[in-house]
Coordinates of C-alpha atoms in Angstrom, one line a residue:
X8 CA 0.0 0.0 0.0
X9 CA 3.3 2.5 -0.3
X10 CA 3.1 3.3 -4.3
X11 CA 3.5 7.0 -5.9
X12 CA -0.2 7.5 -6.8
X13 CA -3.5 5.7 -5.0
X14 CA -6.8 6.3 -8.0
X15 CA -9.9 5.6 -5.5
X16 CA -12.6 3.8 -8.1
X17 CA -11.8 1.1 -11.0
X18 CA -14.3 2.9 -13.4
X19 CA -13.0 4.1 -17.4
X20 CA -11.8 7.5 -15.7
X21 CA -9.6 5.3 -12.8
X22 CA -9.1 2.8 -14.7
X23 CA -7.7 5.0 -17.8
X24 CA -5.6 7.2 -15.6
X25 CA -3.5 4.0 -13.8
X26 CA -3.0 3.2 -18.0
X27 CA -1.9 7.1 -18.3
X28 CA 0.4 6.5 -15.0
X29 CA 1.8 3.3 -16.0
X30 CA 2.6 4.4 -19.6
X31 CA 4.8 6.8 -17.8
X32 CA 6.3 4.5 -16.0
X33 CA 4.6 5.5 -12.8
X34 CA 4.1 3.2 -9.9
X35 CA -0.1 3.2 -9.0
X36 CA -2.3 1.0 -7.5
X37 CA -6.3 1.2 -8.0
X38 CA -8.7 0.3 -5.1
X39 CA -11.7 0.0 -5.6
X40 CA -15.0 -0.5 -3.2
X41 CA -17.3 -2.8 -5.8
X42 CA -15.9 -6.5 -5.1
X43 CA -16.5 -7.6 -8.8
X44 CA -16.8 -5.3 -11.5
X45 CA -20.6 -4.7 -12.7
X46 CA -22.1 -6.6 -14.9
X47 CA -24.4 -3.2 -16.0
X48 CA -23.9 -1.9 -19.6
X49 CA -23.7 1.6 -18.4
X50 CA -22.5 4.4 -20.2
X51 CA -22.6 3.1 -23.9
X52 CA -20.4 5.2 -26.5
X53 CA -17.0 6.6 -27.1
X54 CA -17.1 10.2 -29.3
X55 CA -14.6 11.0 -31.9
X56 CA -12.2 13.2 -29.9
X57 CA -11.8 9.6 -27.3
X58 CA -11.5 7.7 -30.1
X59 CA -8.7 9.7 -31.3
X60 CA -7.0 9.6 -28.1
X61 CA -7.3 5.9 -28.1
X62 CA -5.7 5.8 -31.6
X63 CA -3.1 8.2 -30.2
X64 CA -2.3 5.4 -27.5
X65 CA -2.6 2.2 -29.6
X66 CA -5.6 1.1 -27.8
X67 CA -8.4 2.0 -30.4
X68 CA -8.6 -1.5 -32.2
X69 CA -9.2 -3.8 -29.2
X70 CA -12.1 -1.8 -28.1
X71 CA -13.0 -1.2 -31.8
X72 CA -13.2 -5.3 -31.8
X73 CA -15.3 -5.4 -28.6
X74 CA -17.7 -2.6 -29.9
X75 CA -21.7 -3.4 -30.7
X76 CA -22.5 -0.8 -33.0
X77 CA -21.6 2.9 -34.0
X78 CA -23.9 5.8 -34.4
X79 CA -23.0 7.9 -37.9
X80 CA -22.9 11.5 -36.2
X81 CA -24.0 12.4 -32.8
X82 CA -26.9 14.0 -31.6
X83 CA -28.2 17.1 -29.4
X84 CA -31.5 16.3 -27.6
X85 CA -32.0 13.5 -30.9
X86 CA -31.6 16.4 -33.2
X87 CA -28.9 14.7 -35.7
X88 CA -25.5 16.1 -35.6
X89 CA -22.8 15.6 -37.9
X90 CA -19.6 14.7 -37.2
X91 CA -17.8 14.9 -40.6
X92 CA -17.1 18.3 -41.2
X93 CA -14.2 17.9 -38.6
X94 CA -12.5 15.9 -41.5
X95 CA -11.9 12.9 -38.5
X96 CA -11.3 9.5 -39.2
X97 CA -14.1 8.5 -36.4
X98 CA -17.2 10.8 -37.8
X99 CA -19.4 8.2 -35.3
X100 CA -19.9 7.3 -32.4
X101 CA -18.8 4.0 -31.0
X102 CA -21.3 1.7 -29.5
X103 CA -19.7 -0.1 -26.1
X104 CA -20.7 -0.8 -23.7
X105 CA -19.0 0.4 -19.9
X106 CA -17.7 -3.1 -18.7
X107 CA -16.3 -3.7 -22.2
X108 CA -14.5 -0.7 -22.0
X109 CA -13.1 -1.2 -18.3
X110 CA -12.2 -4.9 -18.9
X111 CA -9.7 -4.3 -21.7
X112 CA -8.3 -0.7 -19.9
X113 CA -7.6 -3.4 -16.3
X114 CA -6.2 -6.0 -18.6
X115 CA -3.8 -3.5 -19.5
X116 CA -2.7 -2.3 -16.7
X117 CA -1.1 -6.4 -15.5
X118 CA 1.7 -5.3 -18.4
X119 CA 2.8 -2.4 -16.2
X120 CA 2.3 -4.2 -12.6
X121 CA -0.3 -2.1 -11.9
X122 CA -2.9 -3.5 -9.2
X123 CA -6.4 -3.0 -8.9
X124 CA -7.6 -3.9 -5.5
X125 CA -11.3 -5.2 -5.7
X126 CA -13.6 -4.8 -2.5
X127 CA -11.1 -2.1 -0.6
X128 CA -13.2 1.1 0.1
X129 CA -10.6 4.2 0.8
X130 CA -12.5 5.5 4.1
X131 CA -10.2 8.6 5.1
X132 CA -7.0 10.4 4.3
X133 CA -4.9 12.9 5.2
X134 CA -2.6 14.9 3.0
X135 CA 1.0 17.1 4.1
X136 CA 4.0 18.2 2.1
X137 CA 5.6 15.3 0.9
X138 CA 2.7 12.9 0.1
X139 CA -0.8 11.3 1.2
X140 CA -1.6 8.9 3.8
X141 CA -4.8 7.2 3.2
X142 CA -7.3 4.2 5.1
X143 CA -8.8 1.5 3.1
X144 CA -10.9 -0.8 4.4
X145 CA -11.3 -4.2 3.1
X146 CA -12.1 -8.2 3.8
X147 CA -8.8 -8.0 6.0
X148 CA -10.3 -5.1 7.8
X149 CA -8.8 -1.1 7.8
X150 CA -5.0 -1.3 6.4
X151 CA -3.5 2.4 6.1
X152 CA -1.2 3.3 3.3
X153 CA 0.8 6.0 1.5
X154 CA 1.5 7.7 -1.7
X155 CA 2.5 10.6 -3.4
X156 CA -0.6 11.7 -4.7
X157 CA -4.3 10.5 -4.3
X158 CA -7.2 10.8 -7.2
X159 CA -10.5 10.9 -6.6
X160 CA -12.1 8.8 -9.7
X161 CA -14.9 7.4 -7.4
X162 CA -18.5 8.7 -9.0
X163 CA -21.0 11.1 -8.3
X164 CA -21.0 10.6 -4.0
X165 CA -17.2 10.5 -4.3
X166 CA -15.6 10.0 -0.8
X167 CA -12.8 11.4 -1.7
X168 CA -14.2 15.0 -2.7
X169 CA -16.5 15.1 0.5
X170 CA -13.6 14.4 3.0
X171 CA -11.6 16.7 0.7
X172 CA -14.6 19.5 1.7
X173 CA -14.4 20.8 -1.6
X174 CA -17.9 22.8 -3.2
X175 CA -19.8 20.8 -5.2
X176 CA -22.3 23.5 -6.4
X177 CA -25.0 23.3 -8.7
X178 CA -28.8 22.2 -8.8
X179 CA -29.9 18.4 -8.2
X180 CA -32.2 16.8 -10.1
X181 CA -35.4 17.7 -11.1
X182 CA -36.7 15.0 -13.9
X183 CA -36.0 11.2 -13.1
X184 CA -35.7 8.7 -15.4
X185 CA -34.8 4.9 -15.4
X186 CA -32.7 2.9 -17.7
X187 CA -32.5 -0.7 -17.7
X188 CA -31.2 -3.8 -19.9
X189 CA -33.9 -5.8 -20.9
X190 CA -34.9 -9.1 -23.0
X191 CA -38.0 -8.7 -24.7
X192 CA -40.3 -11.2 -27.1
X193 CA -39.9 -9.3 -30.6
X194 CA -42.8 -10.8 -32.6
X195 CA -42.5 -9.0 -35.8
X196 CA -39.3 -7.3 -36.4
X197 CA -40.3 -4.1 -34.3
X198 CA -37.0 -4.1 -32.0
X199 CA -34.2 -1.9 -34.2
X200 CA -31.0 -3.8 -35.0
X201 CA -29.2 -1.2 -35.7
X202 CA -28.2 1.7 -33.1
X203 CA -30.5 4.4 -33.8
X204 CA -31.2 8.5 -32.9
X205 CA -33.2 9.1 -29.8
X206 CA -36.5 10.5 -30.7
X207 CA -37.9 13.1 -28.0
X208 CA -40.5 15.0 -29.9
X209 CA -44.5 14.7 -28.7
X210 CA -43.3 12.3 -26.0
X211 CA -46.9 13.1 -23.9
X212 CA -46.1 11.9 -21.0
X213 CA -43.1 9.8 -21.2
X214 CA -41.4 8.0 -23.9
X215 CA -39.3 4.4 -24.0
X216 CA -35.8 4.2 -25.7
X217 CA -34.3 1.3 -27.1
X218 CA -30.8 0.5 -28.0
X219 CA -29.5 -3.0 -29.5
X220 CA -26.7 -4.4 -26.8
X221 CA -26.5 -7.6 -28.9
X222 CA -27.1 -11.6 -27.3
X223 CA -30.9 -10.5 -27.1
X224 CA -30.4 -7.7 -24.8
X225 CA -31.6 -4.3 -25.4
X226 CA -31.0 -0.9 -23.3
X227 CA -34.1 1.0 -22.7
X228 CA -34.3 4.6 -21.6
X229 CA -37.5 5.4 -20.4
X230 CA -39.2 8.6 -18.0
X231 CA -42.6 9.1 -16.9
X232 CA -45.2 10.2 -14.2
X233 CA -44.0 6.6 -12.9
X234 CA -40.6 7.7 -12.1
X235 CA -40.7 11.3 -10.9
X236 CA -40.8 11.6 -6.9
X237 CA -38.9 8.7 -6.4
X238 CA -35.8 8.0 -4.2
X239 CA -33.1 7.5 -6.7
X240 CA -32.1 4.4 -4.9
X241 CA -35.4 3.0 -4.7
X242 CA -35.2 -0.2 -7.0
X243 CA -36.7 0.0 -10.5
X244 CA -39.7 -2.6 -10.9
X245 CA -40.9 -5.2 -13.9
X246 CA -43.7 -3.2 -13.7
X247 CA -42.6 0.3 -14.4
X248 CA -40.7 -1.0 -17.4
X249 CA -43.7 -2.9 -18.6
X250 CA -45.9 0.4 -18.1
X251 CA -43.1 2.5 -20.1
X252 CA -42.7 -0.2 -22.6
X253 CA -46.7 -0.5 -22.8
X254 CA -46.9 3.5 -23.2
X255 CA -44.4 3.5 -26.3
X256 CA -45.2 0.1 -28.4
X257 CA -48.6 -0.7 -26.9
X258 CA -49.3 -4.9 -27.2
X259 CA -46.6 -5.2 -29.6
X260 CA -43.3 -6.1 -27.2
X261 CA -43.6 -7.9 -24.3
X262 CA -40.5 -7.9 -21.4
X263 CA -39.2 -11.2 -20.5
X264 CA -36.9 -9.9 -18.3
X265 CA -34.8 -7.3 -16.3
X266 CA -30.8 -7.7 -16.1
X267 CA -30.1 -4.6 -14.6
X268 CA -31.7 -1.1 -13.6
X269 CA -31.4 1.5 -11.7
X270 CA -32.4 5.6 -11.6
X271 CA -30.7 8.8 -12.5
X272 CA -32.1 12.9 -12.7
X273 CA -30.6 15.8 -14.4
X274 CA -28.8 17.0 -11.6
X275 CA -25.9 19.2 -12.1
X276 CA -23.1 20.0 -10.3
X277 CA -19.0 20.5 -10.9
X278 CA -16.5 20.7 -7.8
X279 CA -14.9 23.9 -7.2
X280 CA -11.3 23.0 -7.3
X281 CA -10.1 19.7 -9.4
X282 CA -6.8 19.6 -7.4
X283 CA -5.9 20.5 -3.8
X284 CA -2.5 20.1 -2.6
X285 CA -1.7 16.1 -3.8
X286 CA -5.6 15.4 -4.3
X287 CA -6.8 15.9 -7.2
X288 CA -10.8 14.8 -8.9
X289 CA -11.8 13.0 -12.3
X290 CA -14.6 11.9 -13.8
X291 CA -18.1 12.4 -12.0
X292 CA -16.4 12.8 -9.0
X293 CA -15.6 16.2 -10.6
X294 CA -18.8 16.8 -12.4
X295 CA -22.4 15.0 -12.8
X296 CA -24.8 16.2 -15.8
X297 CA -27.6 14.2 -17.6
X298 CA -26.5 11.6 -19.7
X299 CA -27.4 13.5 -22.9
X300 CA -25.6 13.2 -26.7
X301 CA -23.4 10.6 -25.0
X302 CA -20.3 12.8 -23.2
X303 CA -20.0 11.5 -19.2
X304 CA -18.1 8.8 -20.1
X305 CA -15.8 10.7 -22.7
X306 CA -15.8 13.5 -20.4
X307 CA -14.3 11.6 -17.7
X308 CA -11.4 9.3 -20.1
X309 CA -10.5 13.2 -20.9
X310 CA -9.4 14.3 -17.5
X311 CA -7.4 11.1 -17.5
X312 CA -5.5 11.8 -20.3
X313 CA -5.2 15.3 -19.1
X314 CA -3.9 13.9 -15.5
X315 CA -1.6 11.7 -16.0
X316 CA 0.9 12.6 -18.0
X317 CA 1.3 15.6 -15.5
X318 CA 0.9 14.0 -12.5
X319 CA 3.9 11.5 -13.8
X320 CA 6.2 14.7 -14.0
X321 CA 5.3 15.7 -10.7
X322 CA 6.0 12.1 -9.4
X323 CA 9.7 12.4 -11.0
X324 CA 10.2 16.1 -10.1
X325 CA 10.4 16.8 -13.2
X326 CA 7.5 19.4 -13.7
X327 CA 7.8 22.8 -14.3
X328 CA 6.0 25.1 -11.4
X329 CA 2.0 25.4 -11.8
X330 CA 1.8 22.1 -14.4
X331 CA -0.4 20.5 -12.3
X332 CA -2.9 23.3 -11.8
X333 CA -3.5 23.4 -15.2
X334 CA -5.3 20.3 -15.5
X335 CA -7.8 22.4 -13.6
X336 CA -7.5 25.4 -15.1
X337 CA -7.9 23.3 -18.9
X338 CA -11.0 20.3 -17.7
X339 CA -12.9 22.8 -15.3
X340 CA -14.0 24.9 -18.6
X341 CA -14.2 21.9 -20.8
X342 CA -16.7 20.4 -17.7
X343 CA -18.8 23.3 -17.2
X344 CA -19.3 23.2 -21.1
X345 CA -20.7 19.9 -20.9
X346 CA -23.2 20.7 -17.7
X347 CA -23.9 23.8 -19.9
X348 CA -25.2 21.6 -23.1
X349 CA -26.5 18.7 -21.0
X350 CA -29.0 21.3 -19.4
X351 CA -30.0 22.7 -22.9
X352 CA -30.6 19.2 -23.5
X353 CA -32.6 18.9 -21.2
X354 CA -34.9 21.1 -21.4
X355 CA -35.2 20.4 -25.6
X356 CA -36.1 17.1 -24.3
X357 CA -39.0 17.5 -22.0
X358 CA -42.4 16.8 -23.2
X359 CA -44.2 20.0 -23.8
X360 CA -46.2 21.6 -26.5
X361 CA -44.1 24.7 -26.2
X362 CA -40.9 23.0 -26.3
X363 CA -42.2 21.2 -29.3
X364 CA -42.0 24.2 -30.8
X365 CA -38.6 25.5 -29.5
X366 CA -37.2 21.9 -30.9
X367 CA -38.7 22.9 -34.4
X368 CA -36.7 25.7 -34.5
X369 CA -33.5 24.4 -33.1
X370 CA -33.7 21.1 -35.8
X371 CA -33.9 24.3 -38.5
X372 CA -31.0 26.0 -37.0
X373 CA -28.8 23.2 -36.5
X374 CA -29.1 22.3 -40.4
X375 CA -27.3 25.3 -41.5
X376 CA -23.5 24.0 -41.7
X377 CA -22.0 27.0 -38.4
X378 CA -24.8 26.0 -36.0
X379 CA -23.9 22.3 -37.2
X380 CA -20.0 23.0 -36.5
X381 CA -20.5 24.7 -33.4
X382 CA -22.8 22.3 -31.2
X383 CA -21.4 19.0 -33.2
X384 CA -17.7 20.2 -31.9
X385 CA -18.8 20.3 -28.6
X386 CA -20.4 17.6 -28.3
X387 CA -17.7 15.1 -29.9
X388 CA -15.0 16.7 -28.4
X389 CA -13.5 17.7 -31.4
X390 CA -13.4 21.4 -31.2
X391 CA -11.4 21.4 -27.6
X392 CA -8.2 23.7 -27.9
X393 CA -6.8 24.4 -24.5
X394 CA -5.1 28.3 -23.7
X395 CA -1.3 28.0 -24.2
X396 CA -0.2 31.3 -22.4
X397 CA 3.1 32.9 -23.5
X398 CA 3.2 30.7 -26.6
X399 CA 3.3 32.6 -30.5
X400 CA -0.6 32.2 -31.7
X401 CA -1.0 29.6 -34.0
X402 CA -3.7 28.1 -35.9
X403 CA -3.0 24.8 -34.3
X404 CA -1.6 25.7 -30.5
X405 CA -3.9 23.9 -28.0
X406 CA -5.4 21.4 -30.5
X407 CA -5.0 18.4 -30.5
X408 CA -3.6 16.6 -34.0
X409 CA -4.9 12.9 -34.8
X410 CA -3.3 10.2 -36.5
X411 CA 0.0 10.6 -34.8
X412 CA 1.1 7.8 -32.3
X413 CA 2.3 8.9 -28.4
X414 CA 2.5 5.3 -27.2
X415 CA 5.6 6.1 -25.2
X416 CA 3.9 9.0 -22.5
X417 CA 6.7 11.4 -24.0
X418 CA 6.4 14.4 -25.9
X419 CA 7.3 15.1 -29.6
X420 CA 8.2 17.3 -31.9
X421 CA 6.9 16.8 -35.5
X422 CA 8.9 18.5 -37.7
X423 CA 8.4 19.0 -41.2
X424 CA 11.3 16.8 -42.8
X425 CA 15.2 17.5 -41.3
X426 CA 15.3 20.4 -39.0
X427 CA 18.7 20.6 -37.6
X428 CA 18.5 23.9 -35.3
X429 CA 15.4 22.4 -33.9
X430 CA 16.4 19.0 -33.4
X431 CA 19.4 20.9 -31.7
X432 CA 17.3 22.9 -29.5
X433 CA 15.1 19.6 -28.2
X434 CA 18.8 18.1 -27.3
X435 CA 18.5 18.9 -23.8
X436 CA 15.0 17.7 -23.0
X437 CA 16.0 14.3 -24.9
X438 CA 14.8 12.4 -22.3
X439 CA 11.3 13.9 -22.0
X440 CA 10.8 14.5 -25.7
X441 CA 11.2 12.3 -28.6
X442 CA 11.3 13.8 -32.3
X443 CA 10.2 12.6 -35.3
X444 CA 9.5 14.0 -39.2
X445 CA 6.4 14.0 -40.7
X446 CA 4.9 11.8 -43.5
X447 CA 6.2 14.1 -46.7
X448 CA 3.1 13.1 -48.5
X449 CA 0.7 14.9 -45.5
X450 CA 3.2 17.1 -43.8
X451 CA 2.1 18.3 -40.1
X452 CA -2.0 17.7 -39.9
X453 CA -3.2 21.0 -40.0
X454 CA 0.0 22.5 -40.2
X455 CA -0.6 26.0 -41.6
X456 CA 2.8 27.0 -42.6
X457 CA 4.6 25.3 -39.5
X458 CA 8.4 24.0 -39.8
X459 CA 7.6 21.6 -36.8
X460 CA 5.2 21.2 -33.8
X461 CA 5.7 20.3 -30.5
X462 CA 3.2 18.0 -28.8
X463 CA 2.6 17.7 -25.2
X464 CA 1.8 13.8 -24.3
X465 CA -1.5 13.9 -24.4
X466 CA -1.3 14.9 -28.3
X467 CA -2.2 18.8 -27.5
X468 CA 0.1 21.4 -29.6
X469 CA 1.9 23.6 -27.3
X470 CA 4.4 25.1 -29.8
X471 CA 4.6 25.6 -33.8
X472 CA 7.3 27.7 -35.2
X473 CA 9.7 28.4 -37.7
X474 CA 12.6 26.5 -38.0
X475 CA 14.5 29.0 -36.2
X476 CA 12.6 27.6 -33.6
X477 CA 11.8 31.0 -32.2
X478 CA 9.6 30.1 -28.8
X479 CA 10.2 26.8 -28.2
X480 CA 12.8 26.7 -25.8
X481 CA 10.6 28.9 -23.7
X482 CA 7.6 26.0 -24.5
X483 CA 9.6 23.3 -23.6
X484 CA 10.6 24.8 -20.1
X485 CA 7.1 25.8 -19.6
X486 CA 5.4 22.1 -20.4
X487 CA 8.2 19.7 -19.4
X488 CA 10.9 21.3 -17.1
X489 CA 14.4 22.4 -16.7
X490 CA 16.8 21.5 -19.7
X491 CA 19.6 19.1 -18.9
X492 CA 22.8 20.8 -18.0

């Protein structure tokens, strides 16, 4: 239980940060309070901008093999969205399913002796200057142990951010809803086979969702006078799924049977503060929204990505002063975007004669090819370019390129065929940052002009120059430390 980082929950976000960590080279462990992981299909989709991170890493393919379906675009509130005027190589969304996801990121993580520690709740910890010392409690009772840093990736009632006492502000919910995974008789080739838009529009009263898992089973979304009022722990019953189903497809489906259920609301709420001291937050232990256009997940394998590649500086003292604060100071904007849209969402979704109308004009407005852009970037992802202070402006500073493999948690710097005064100037952070040319045939993606690009680990531009390489000395002290004498 001595290790350099402790990640409280073995979710995607937990889970995905230990890769992040061990990638570096990092020592980790993962406990986590569930004793197996759940059999529940979850969250359900991975947006362009993850699968592009998941390219990045190698790790696309697997979970590409594992997948059940894929959605061509996205969607805001059901009103189509598309995805390929980003010019991506992922215009859809992937259809997985949460435990599908989770099983290959934990199978990964026995390459770099990396532990995840089933049935071990953290109950307490205490942080000073040089490190964390925490309590878990498990089958062999309390055992206390230590660590560098400690992450929070443990849900929406996170432990971790309520004995950290940091704000959680926001509204809770005021719509409930159910979802469940179901087997149902399909006597004429009513169920979809194919994943398919959400349809909200004259819902009176409550509508019923459904979404092919595959083996029979189908997820079904589904909110009515039947659910509102209700405790959200309260279990979900055969019979409110029948009623929903009943309400939606009348005599025509019939439920055979309930794998899983449970409740959720459109509450909203984001922490204050994502790091304090050597804690830090990810995932919804950082920020709960409705589950709307498919981002929580996404949202979540984001600050991951974000995290660790910083948090394995700090662990080498290596990191330049303030790196870790920007993973706040980038993800809390990127999070409060999301609660933003989820809340627009939400109300575009609820059924109302009036909103009817306001979803008219919305569909209209998100046809014309700007609105499209705008709403489709933010909800894939795609359009995320985080602020790169003291840096030249460029086109491409804070983006993040595609297509361009950071297996090794290093950073890089693309150049545009031999560049021998910048491959000079990279000499003394060899050991940080690796350097490579570009394909001649594509030249830097995106690259506007640029002799070379530097890329932080996490495949985010922080410098693109000339080759006199005017800047980047100052950018590669400012993203990954000190030169070597």
């Amino acid at each position: 239980m001595e290790t350099d980082v402790i990640v409280a929950g073995a979710g995607p976000t937990g889970l995905m940060l230990a890769n992040e960590l061990g990638l570096a080279g990092i020592r980790a462990l993962v406990v986590e309070r569930l004793p197996v992981r759940s059999g529940q299909s979850k969250a359900l989709g991975l947006q362009p901008r993850t699968a592009e991170v998941l390219e990045m890493r190698g790790w696309l393919e697997p979970l590409h093999q594992r997948a059940v379906s894929r959605l061509e675009g996205g969607h805001f509130a059901g009103i189509p969205l598309d995805y390929g005027v980003f010019g991506t190589r992922f215009p859809y969304q992937i259809g997985i399913p949460q435990p599908r996801v989770e099983e290959y990121l934990e199978q990964r993580l026995a390459g770099y002796g990396i532990p995840v520690l089933r049935g071990r709740e953290l109950t307490g910890f205490r942080q000073d200057a040089s490190g964390v010392t925490v309590t878990v409690d498990g089958p062999e009772g309390p055992r206390p142990g230590r660590a560098a840093y400690l992450v929070g990736a443990d849900g929406s009632r996170s432990r971790v951010r309520k004995e950290l006492g940091v704000a959680f502000p926001g509204r809770d919910g005021r719509v409930s809803l159910a979802v469940a995974d179901v087997e149902l008789d399909d006597p004429g080739g009513i169920l979809p086979e194919d994943w398919q838009l959400p349809s909200f529009a004259g819902r009176d009263g409550g509508g019923a969702f459904l979404l092919p898992l595959g083996g029979g089973v189908h997820r079904m979304l589904f909110g009515g006078p039947e659910q509102q009022g209700l405790d959200r722990d309260a279990p979900v019953t055969e019979e409110e799924v029948r009623v929903a189903l009943h309400r939606e497809h009348g005599d025509a489906l019939r439920l055979k049977a309930v794998r899983w259920a449970s409740r959720f609301t459109d509450a909203s709420r984001q922490a204050a503060q994502y790091v304090v001291g050597r804690v830090l937050l990810a995932g919804d232990a950082a920020h709960i929204h409705l589950p709307a256009g498919g981002q929580g997940l996404n949202l979540g394998m984001q600050d991951a990505v974000n995290l660790g590649w910083k948090l394995a500086a700090c662990v080498r003292g290596r990191a330049p002063e303030g790196l870790l604060d920007t993973y706040h100071s980038e993800r809390h904007p990127v999070g409060a975007r999301v609660l933003e849209n989820t809340r627009a969402q939400g109300v575009l979704m609820h059924p109302d004669t009036d909103v009817q109308a306001l979803r008219n004009i919305v569909t209209g407005l998100l046809e014309m090819p700007e609105a499209n852009r705008r709403i489709a970037g933010m909800i894939s992802g795609l359009d995320i370019r985080y602020p790169m202070p003291g840096a030249p402006e460029h086109p491409l500073l804070g983006r993040h390129i595609a297509g361009v493999p950071l297996a090794t948690g290093r950073g890089l710097l693309l150049t545009s065929g031999a560049q021998p005064v910048l491959e000079a100037l990279i000499r003394p952070w060899q050991d940080r940052v690796d350097r490579t040319a570009a394909d001649p045939a594509t030249g830097i993606p995106g690259g506007a002009g640029a002799a070379a690009v530097l890329l932080r680990p996490d495949g985010h531009v922080c410098w693109a120059g000339p080759a006199d390489g005017e800047g980047l000395g100052a950018a590669l002290s400012r993203w990954f430390g000190d030169p070597q004498p």
